[in-house]
Short mmCIF file of C-alpha atoms and ligand atoms in Angstrom, two decimals:
data_model
loop_
_atom_site.label_atom_id
_atom_site.label_comp_id
_atom_site.label_asym_id
_atom_site.label_seq_id
_atom_site.Cartn_x
_atom_site.Cartn_y
_atom_site.Cartn_z
CA MET A 1 0.00 0.00 0.00
CA THR A 2 1.24 3.55 -0.75
CA GLU A 3 2.10 5.72 2.27
CA THR A 4 -1.06 7.79 1.73
CA THR A 5 -3.19 4.78 2.71
CA PRO A 6 -3.73 4.52 6.47
CA ARG A 7 -1.30 1.62 6.74
CA LEU A 8 -0.74 1.90 10.49
CA GLY A 9 -4.45 2.30 11.14
CA ALA A 10 -5.24 -0.77 9.08
CA ARG A 11 -2.74 -2.78 11.15
CA VAL A 12 -4.22 -1.46 14.41
CA MET A 13 -7.81 -2.26 13.43
CA ALA A 14 -6.86 -5.76 12.23
CA LEU A 15 -5.08 -6.55 15.50
CA ILE A 16 -7.94 -5.19 17.61
CA ASP A 17 -10.43 -7.28 15.64
CA ASP A 18 -8.24 -10.32 16.20
CA LEU A 19 -7.98 -9.76 19.97
CA ALA A 20 -11.76 -9.21 20.15
CA ARG A 21 -12.25 -12.91 19.39
CA HIS A 22 -11.22 -13.75 22.96
CA THR A 23 -14.30 -13.55 25.18
CA ASP A 24 -15.65 -15.47 28.16
CA GLU A 25 -19.22 -15.16 26.92
CA PRO A 26 -20.18 -16.40 23.45
CA GLY A 27 -22.03 -13.74 21.46
CA ARG A 28 -20.66 -10.77 23.40
CA LEU A 29 -17.29 -9.43 24.53
CA THR A 30 -16.63 -10.01 28.22
CA ARG A 31 -13.02 -10.44 29.32
CA LEU A 32 -12.64 -10.09 33.07
CA TYR A 33 -9.31 -10.03 34.88
CA LEU A 34 -7.62 -13.48 35.04
CA SER A 35 -10.38 -15.21 33.06
CA PRO A 36 -9.61 -17.77 30.32
CA ALA A 37 -10.26 -15.04 27.71
CA HIS A 38 -7.86 -12.71 29.51
CA ARG A 39 -5.24 -15.47 29.45
CA ALA A 40 -5.79 -16.11 25.72
CA THR A 41 -5.57 -12.39 24.95
CA ALA A 42 -2.44 -12.01 27.08
CA GLU A 43 -0.79 -14.87 25.22
CA ALA A 44 -1.80 -13.36 21.86
CA VAL A 45 -0.30 -10.01 22.87
CA LEU A 46 2.84 -11.78 24.16
CA GLY A 47 3.23 -13.45 20.76
CA LEU A 48 2.77 -10.16 18.90
CA MET A 49 5.37 -8.46 21.11
CA ARG A 50 7.89 -11.24 20.53
CA ASP A 51 7.18 -11.27 16.78
CA ALA A 52 7.93 -7.53 16.81
CA GLY A 53 11.32 -8.22 18.40
CA LEU A 54 10.48 -7.10 21.94
CA SER A 55 11.70 -9.15 24.88
CA ALA A 56 8.35 -9.91 26.46
CA ARG A 57 6.80 -11.73 29.43
CA ILE A 58 3.62 -11.95 31.47
CA ASP A 59 4.38 -10.51 34.90
CA ALA A 60 3.39 -11.78 38.34
CA ALA A 61 0.10 -9.81 38.34
CA GLY A 62 -0.86 -10.86 34.81
CA SER A 63 0.25 -7.81 32.80
CA VAL A 64 2.00 -8.43 29.49
CA VAL A 65 5.10 -6.29 29.04
CA GLY A 66 7.53 -6.08 26.14
CA ARG A 67 10.76 -4.06 25.93
CA ILE A 68 13.19 -2.79 23.33
CA GLU A 69 16.46 -1.53 24.84
CA GLY A 70 17.71 1.93 23.95
CA ARG A 71 21.24 3.01 23.06
CA GLU A 72 22.52 0.92 25.96
CA PRO A 73 20.82 -1.66 28.18
CA GLY A 74 18.92 -0.63 31.29
CA LEU A 75 17.91 2.91 30.30
CA PRO A 76 14.68 4.38 31.70
CA ALA A 77 11.69 3.24 29.66
CA LEU A 78 9.07 5.21 27.81
CA VAL A 79 6.03 2.99 28.35
CA LEU A 80 3.16 2.79 25.85
CA GLY A 81 0.06 0.85 26.75
CA SER A 82 -3.35 0.42 28.31
CA HIS A 83 -5.45 -2.57 29.45
CA ILE A 84 -6.91 -5.72 27.88
CA ASP A 85 -9.52 -6.55 30.48
CA SER A 86 -13.05 -5.39 29.68
CA VAL A 87 -16.40 -4.70 31.29
CA VAL A 88 -19.35 -7.05 30.68
CA ASP A 89 -20.77 -6.93 27.12
CA ALA A 90 -18.01 -4.52 26.20
CA GLY A 91 -16.80 -2.69 23.15
CA ARG A 92 -13.54 -3.85 21.63
CA TYR A 93 -11.56 -0.59 21.71
CA ASP A 94 -11.64 0.42 25.41
CA GLY A 95 -8.16 -0.71 26.44
CA PRO A 96 -6.88 -2.72 23.45
CA LEU A 97 -6.59 0.47 21.36
CA GLY A 98 -3.82 1.72 23.65
CA VAL A 99 -2.03 -1.62 23.74
CA VAL A 100 -2.18 -2.17 19.98
CA THR A 101 -1.18 1.39 18.98
CA GLY A 102 1.81 1.02 21.32
CA LEU A 103 2.71 -2.29 19.74
CA VAL A 104 2.38 -0.92 16.18
CA VAL A 105 4.59 2.05 17.09
CA ALA A 106 7.19 -0.40 18.44
CA GLU A 107 6.92 -2.45 15.25
CA GLU A 108 7.46 0.72 13.19
CA ILE A 109 10.50 1.79 15.20
CA ARG A 110 12.03 -1.66 14.81
CA ALA A 111 11.20 -1.70 11.08
CA ARG A 112 12.98 1.65 10.66
CA GLY A 113 15.99 0.36 12.60
CA LEU A 114 15.79 3.31 15.00
CA VAL A 115 17.73 3.24 18.28
CA LEU A 116 16.20 5.50 20.94
CA PRO A 117 17.87 7.33 23.86
CA PHE A 118 15.51 5.48 26.16
CA ALA A 119 14.10 1.96 26.35
CA LEU A 120 10.65 1.49 24.84
CA GLU A 121 8.13 -0.71 26.62
CA VAL A 122 4.65 -1.77 25.61
CA VAL A 123 2.29 -2.97 28.35
CA ALA A 124 -1.11 -4.64 28.46
CA PHE A 125 -2.41 -4.18 32.01
CA GLY A 126 -5.07 -6.65 33.13
CA ASP A 127 -7.26 -5.17 35.89
CA GLU A 128 -8.22 -1.65 34.90
CA GLU A 129 -11.99 -2.17 34.87
CA ASN A 130 -11.99 -3.76 38.32
CA VAL A 131 -15.26 -5.51 37.46
CA ARG A 132 -14.42 -8.98 38.82
CA PHE A 133 -12.71 -8.21 42.15
CA PRO A 134 -13.00 -5.23 44.56
CA THR A 135 -9.64 -3.81 43.48
CA SER A 136 -8.41 -0.50 42.10
CA LEU A 137 -6.22 -0.53 38.97
CA SER A 138 -4.40 -3.41 40.64
CA THR A 139 -1.98 -4.43 37.86
CA SER A 140 -0.74 -0.92 37.11
CA LYS A 141 -0.68 -0.08 40.81
CA ALA A 142 1.61 -3.11 41.18
CA TRP A 143 4.11 -1.22 38.99
CA ALA A 144 3.51 1.94 41.00
CA GLY A 145 4.29 0.15 44.27
CA GLN A 146 0.70 0.78 45.44
CA TYR A 147 -0.59 -2.79 45.37
CA ARG A 148 -2.56 -3.68 48.48
CA MET A 149 -1.89 -7.33 49.39
CA GLU A 150 -5.32 -7.58 51.00
CA TRP A 151 -6.77 -7.37 47.48
CA LEU A 152 -5.61 -10.97 47.07
CA GLU A 153 -8.24 -12.10 49.59
CA GLY A 154 -11.08 -10.35 47.73
CA ARG A 155 -13.58 -12.67 46.08
CA ASP A 156 -15.54 -12.57 42.83
CA ALA A 157 -19.27 -13.36 42.44
CA ALA A 158 -18.47 -17.09 42.30
CA GLY A 159 -16.50 -16.87 45.56
CA THR A 160 -13.05 -17.33 43.94
CA SER A 161 -10.36 -15.26 45.63
CA LEU A 162 -8.03 -13.09 43.58
CA ARG A 163 -5.13 -15.14 44.97
CA GLU A 164 -6.68 -18.40 43.68
CA ALA A 165 -7.56 -16.88 40.29
CA LEU A 166 -4.09 -15.38 39.84
CA THR A 167 -2.43 -18.66 40.72
CA GLN A 168 -4.67 -20.58 38.28
CA PHE A 169 -3.89 -17.90 35.64
CA GLY A 170 -0.18 -18.63 36.03
CA GLY A 171 0.61 -15.49 37.99
CA ASP A 172 2.58 -15.22 41.22
CA PRO A 173 0.72 -13.46 44.07
CA ASP A 174 3.79 -13.37 46.30
CA GLY A 175 5.87 -11.93 43.44
CA ILE A 176 3.70 -8.85 43.08
CA PRO A 177 5.60 -6.53 45.46
CA ALA A 178 8.73 -7.05 43.35
CA LEU A 179 6.94 -5.53 40.34
CA ALA A 180 7.22 -2.04 41.81
CA ARG A 181 9.23 0.17 39.45
CA ALA A 182 11.59 2.87 40.69
CA ARG A 183 10.75 6.35 39.40
CA GLU A 184 14.17 6.46 37.75
CA ALA A 185 13.23 3.43 35.63
CA ILE A 186 10.31 5.22 33.98
CA ALA A 187 10.98 7.96 31.42
CA GLY A 188 7.26 8.39 30.85
CA TYR A 189 3.92 6.73 30.12
CA LEU A 190 1.71 7.42 27.12
CA GLU A 191 -1.75 5.88 26.81
CA VAL A 192 -3.94 6.09 23.73
CA HIS A 193 -7.60 5.55 24.63
CA ILE A 194 -11.01 6.13 23.09
CA GLU A 195 -12.57 9.31 24.44
CA GLN A 196 -15.71 7.57 25.70
CA GLY A 197 -17.49 10.91 25.31
CA PRO A 198 -18.82 13.27 22.62
CA ALA A 199 -16.32 16.17 22.62
CA LEU A 200 -13.99 15.12 19.78
CA GLU A 201 -16.88 14.20 17.51
CA ALA A 202 -18.47 17.59 18.18
CA ALA A 203 -15.15 19.32 17.49
CA VAL A 204 -14.65 17.25 14.32
CA GLN A 205 -11.18 16.26 15.55
CA PRO A 206 -9.78 12.71 15.45
CA VAL A 207 -7.64 13.11 18.57
CA GLY A 208 -7.43 15.15 21.75
CA VAL A 209 -4.87 15.55 24.54
CA VAL A 210 -6.08 14.69 28.03
CA SER A 211 -5.47 17.36 30.68
CA ALA A 212 -6.60 15.50 33.81
CA ILE A 213 -8.40 12.39 35.05
CA ALA A 214 -11.32 12.72 37.46
CA GLY A 215 -11.10 11.35 40.98
CA LEU A 216 -13.09 8.18 41.66
CA THR A 217 -14.58 6.58 44.76
CA ARG A 218 -16.19 3.13 44.63
CA ALA A 219 -17.97 1.16 47.33
CA ARG A 220 -19.75 -2.15 47.74
CA CYS A 221 -23.05 -1.58 49.60
CA THR A 222 -25.50 -4.02 51.21
CA VAL A 223 -29.04 -3.42 52.39
CA THR A 224 -30.47 -6.09 54.71
CA GLY A 225 -34.24 -6.35 55.14
CA GLU A 226 -36.33 -9.46 55.74
CA ALA A 227 -37.10 -12.12 53.17
CA ASN A 228 -40.76 -13.06 53.52
CA HIS A 229 -43.81 -14.30 51.66
CA ALA A 230 -44.83 -11.96 48.83
CA GLY A 231 -48.46 -13.05 49.14
CA THR A 232 -49.10 -12.84 52.84
CA VAL A 233 -47.18 -9.90 54.34
CA PRO A 234 -49.16 -6.63 54.31
CA MET A 235 -47.30 -3.76 52.60
CA GLY A 236 -46.96 -1.78 55.83
CA MET A 237 -45.23 -4.65 57.61
CA ARG A 238 -42.50 -5.38 55.10
CA ARG A 239 -38.75 -4.75 55.35
CA ASP A 240 -38.21 -4.87 51.61
CA ALA A 241 -34.49 -4.47 50.81
CA LEU A 242 -35.07 -3.75 47.12
CA ALA A 243 -37.63 -1.01 47.69
CA ALA A 244 -35.10 0.63 50.02
CA VAL A 245 -32.31 0.41 47.43
CA ALA A 246 -34.62 1.82 44.78
CA GLU A 247 -35.12 4.89 46.95
CA MET A 248 -31.35 5.06 47.59
CA ALA A 249 -30.56 4.91 43.86
CA LEU A 250 -32.89 7.85 43.23
CA ALA A 251 -31.15 9.73 46.04
CA VAL A 252 -27.78 9.03 44.37
CA GLU A 253 -29.09 10.53 41.13
CA ARG A 254 -30.70 13.55 42.82
CA LEU A 255 -27.67 14.36 45.00
CA SER A 256 -25.13 14.13 42.16
CA GLU A 257 -27.26 16.36 39.92
CA GLY A 258 -26.94 18.96 42.63
CA VAL A 259 -23.14 19.16 42.41
CA ALA A 260 -21.69 20.50 39.15
CA GLY A 261 -19.21 18.27 37.37
CA THR A 262 -19.97 15.21 39.49
CA VAL A 263 -21.47 11.91 38.44
CA ALA A 264 -22.62 8.98 40.56
CA THR A 265 -23.86 5.58 39.47
CA VAL A 266 -25.42 2.44 40.91
CA GLY A 267 -24.15 0.08 38.22
CA SER A 268 -24.57 -3.40 39.59
CA LEU A 269 -27.26 -4.82 41.85
CA THR A 270 -27.92 -8.32 43.19
CA VAL A 271 -31.24 -9.24 44.81
CA VAL A 272 -31.27 -12.07 47.36
CA PRO A 273 -32.93 -14.54 47.20
CA GLY A 274 -34.23 -13.18 43.88
CA ALA A 275 -37.48 -15.16 43.59
CA VAL A 276 -40.73 -13.89 42.16
CA ASN A 277 -42.72 -14.63 45.31
CA VAL A 278 -40.18 -13.62 47.98
CA ILE A 279 -39.86 -10.12 49.39
CA PRO A 280 -36.18 -9.23 48.81
CA GLY A 281 -34.29 -9.90 52.02
CA GLN A 282 -30.94 -8.49 50.89
CA VAL A 283 -29.60 -6.35 48.05
CA ASP A 284 -25.92 -5.87 47.24
CA PHE A 285 -25.19 -2.90 45.01
CA SER A 286 -22.26 -0.86 43.73
CA LEU A 287 -21.66 2.86 44.13
CA ASP A 288 -19.36 4.81 41.78
CA VAL A 289 -18.82 8.52 42.47
CA ARG A 290 -16.59 10.80 40.37
CA ALA A 291 -15.59 14.43 40.30
CA PRO A 292 -12.69 16.49 39.01
CA VAL A 293 -12.59 18.36 42.33
CA GLU A 294 -11.64 16.34 45.41
CA ALA A 295 -13.86 18.20 47.88
CA ASP A 296 -16.86 17.73 45.59
CA ARG A 297 -16.27 13.99 45.31
CA HIS A 298 -15.78 13.44 49.02
CA GLY A 299 -18.69 15.74 49.85
CA LEU A 300 -21.03 13.99 47.44
CA PHE A 301 -19.95 10.55 48.65
CA ALA A 302 -20.62 11.55 52.28
CA ALA A 303 -24.03 13.02 51.35
CA ILE A 304 -24.99 9.82 49.55
CA GLN A 305 -23.93 7.67 52.53
CA ALA A 306 -25.97 9.86 54.90
CA ALA A 307 -29.02 9.66 52.64
CA CYS A 308 -28.74 5.86 52.45
CA ARG A 309 -28.47 5.57 56.22
CA ALA A 310 -31.52 7.80 56.72
CA ILE A 311 -33.58 5.78 54.22
CA ALA A 312 -32.46 2.53 55.86
CA GLN A 313 -33.40 3.76 59.31
CA ARG A 314 -36.84 4.96 58.20
CA ARG A 315 -37.53 1.63 56.51
CA GLY A 316 -36.14 -0.51 59.33
CA VAL A 317 -33.48 -2.15 57.16
CA GLY A 318 -29.70 -2.41 57.61
CA PHE A 319 -27.21 -0.51 55.45
CA ALA A 320 -23.50 -1.34 55.16
CA SER A 321 -20.93 0.18 52.79
CA GLU A 322 -17.30 -0.79 52.13
CA THR A 323 -15.16 1.67 50.16
CA TYR A 324 -12.55 -0.19 48.13
CA MET A 325 -11.40 2.48 45.70
CA ASP A 326 -10.62 6.12 46.38
CA ASN A 327 -8.39 7.53 43.63
CA ALA A 328 -7.56 11.22 43.70
CA ALA A 329 -7.92 13.26 40.53
CA VAL A 330 -4.70 13.34 38.51
CA ALA A 331 -3.33 16.22 36.43
CA LEU A 332 -1.34 14.75 33.54
CA ASP A 333 2.19 15.76 32.66
CA LEU A 334 2.37 19.09 30.84
CA GLY A 335 5.60 18.23 29.01
CA LEU A 336 4.15 15.04 27.55
CA GLN A 337 0.89 16.81 26.77
CA ALA A 338 2.91 19.36 24.78
CA ALA A 339 4.77 16.58 22.96
CA LEU A 340 1.49 14.91 21.97
CA ASP A 341 0.17 18.30 20.88
CA ARG A 342 3.26 19.07 18.75
CA SER A 343 3.01 15.71 17.05
CA ALA A 344 -0.68 16.13 16.32
CA GLN A 345 -0.15 19.66 14.98
CA ARG A 346 2.65 18.40 12.71
CA LEU A 347 0.08 16.03 11.21
CA GLY A 348 -2.34 18.87 10.63
CA PHE A 349 -4.66 18.28 13.58
CA ALA A 350 -5.76 20.84 16.15
CA PRO A 351 -6.19 18.63 19.20
CA LEU A 352 -8.54 19.67 21.98
CA ARG A 353 -7.39 19.61 25.60
CA LEU A 354 -10.04 17.74 27.50
CA PRO A 355 -10.49 16.11 30.93
CA SER A 356 -11.27 12.45 31.40
CA GLY A 357 -14.33 11.43 33.43
CA ALA A 358 -13.24 7.82 33.02
CA THR A 359 -10.36 6.47 35.00
CA HIS A 360 -7.32 4.84 33.41
CA ASP A 361 -4.09 3.04 34.25
CA ALA A 362 -2.44 6.42 33.72
CA VAL A 363 -3.70 7.27 37.24
CA ALA A 364 -1.38 4.60 38.65
CA MET A 365 1.49 5.29 36.27
CA ALA A 366 1.42 9.01 37.09
CA ALA A 367 2.68 8.02 40.55
CA ILE A 368 5.98 6.77 39.13
CA GLY A 369 6.57 8.92 36.08
CA PRO A 370 5.34 11.69 33.82
CA SER A 371 2.16 10.37 32.19
CA ALA A 372 -0.15 11.60 29.45
CA MET A 373 -3.02 10.34 27.33
CA LEU A 374 -4.24 10.80 23.79
CA PHE A 375 -7.97 10.46 23.28
CA VAL A 376 -9.41 9.13 20.03
CA ARG A 377 -12.84 10.10 18.69
CA CYS A 378 -15.42 7.36 19.07
CA ARG A 379 -18.81 7.26 17.38
CA GLY A 380 -21.51 8.93 19.46
CA GLY A 381 -19.12 8.92 22.40
CA ILE A 382 -20.45 5.44 23.16
CA SER A 383 -18.36 3.08 25.29
CA HIS A 384 -18.81 0.18 27.72
CA ASN A 385 -21.19 -1.01 25.03
CA PRO A 386 -20.68 -3.30 21.99
CA ALA A 387 -21.68 -0.33 19.80
CA GLU A 388 -18.30 1.29 20.69
CA SER A 389 -16.52 2.13 17.42
CA ILE A 390 -13.76 4.20 15.83
CA THR A 391 -12.75 4.69 12.20
CA LEU A 392 -9.68 3.22 10.56
CA GLU A 393 -8.60 6.76 9.63
CA ASP A 394 -8.77 7.88 13.27
CA ALA A 395 -6.86 4.78 14.38
CA ASP A 396 -4.23 5.76 11.81
CA ALA A 397 -4.16 9.36 13.01
CA ALA A 398 -3.73 8.29 16.64
CA THR A 399 -0.96 5.83 15.82
CA ARG A 400 0.92 8.42 13.78
CA VAL A 401 0.52 10.99 16.56
CA LEU A 402 1.88 8.47 19.07
CA LEU A 403 4.78 7.52 16.77
CA GLY A 404 5.56 11.19 16.17
CA THR A 405 5.53 11.83 19.90
CA VAL A 406 7.97 9.01 20.61
CA LEU A 407 10.31 10.31 17.88
CA ASP A 408 9.89 13.88 19.18
CA LEU A 409 10.86 12.74 22.71
CA ALA A 410 13.82 10.84 21.23
CA GLY A 411 14.98 13.96 19.44
CA LEU A 412 14.63 12.19 16.08
O1 LIG B 501 -14.66 3.03 35.01
C1 LIG B 501 -13.86 3.60 34.31
O2 LIG B 501 -13.75 4.79 34.32
C2 LIG B 501 -12.93 2.79 33.44
O3 LIG B 501 -13.60 2.43 32.29
N1 LIG B 501 -12.46 1.65 34.16
MN1 LIG B 502 -10.33 1.87 29.58
MN1 LIG B 503 -13.53 1.08 30.64
MN1 LIG B 504 -23.64 16.43 39.04
#
């Protein structure tokens, strides 16, 4: 193909389509941390890295990492990457786009025989969505030295502990602390990711540079009422856990609408025992609260907790909440933002600066090195949905911006 065809974009889209075959649920894309589909995808990425000439391995926490040395061995690494785990019934670009663009950039640098003044690493983190276990960016936080060993005792819906799942996956729970990277070992981190919002489409721009990532608090909540006969207990004598949670979910919505820039979501809910003729005795549900401003996030979270407790008391049910994620908002590195911007401008784009309401592994990586993100336009801003899509041309634009940024940082 001539250079005017989007050669790099075509390679990226083909690889993403290939990785999308690996799912734990036939008919839709679900690839949770340490699942068989995660393992198959990790092995596919490992093979691609090795075929591209990177020295590659799957680390103790399940991340796939490949490396090309710079002018001499052991130099600090510029890390390109994202995650390969997904939500349930996911789109195929959230995560893999950043891994595959990083890999294609590495392939291009090897093909051109370039030697960089830093090492180049490509990483596929494995637990960014944190859907299966109550963790927080665990595989990238392992690199950041922020792994919490108690996460290993957390259990998924089937009762499997993270420790058991990681061992079955071929990981090494006790080897996780040794994954922590020294700040001196990281020259920087660049993550390409779909925008998961409408701004780039509205601005008719293929890419944007991310200025900051919103703070995020997540909790597992449980309301305990009394299971009883749906046909015999008068309405006024019930302690219906689901009716209480319904009122709490509406309070979550109402309270977050009252604070500008914040969002709050009850995304998952399990009714126990979950039978048509039994008044719900217990409901487990998730709470996800985000804001760019710390005080707003903590204030909203506290207001929601107070509202839930008041509703529980009035209804005579129990309310318990366990916070397992509390990530502060992160401002991304200005120097790397400028490098992404220069590269995009050289290619004729006028990239927006825009904040990220979604969280990313860049939150963890920012703790050990300058980190930045490039957003890519996605159709209708849709994500966490199989309708998630990008164009080949935008995949090409993003890959060329990333390549240009790496060369810019290398002084080439
Ligand atoms: O939830 C998020 O923001 C990300 O998709 N894990
Ligand atoms: Mn993501
Ligand atoms: Mn996601
Ligand atoms: Mn709001």
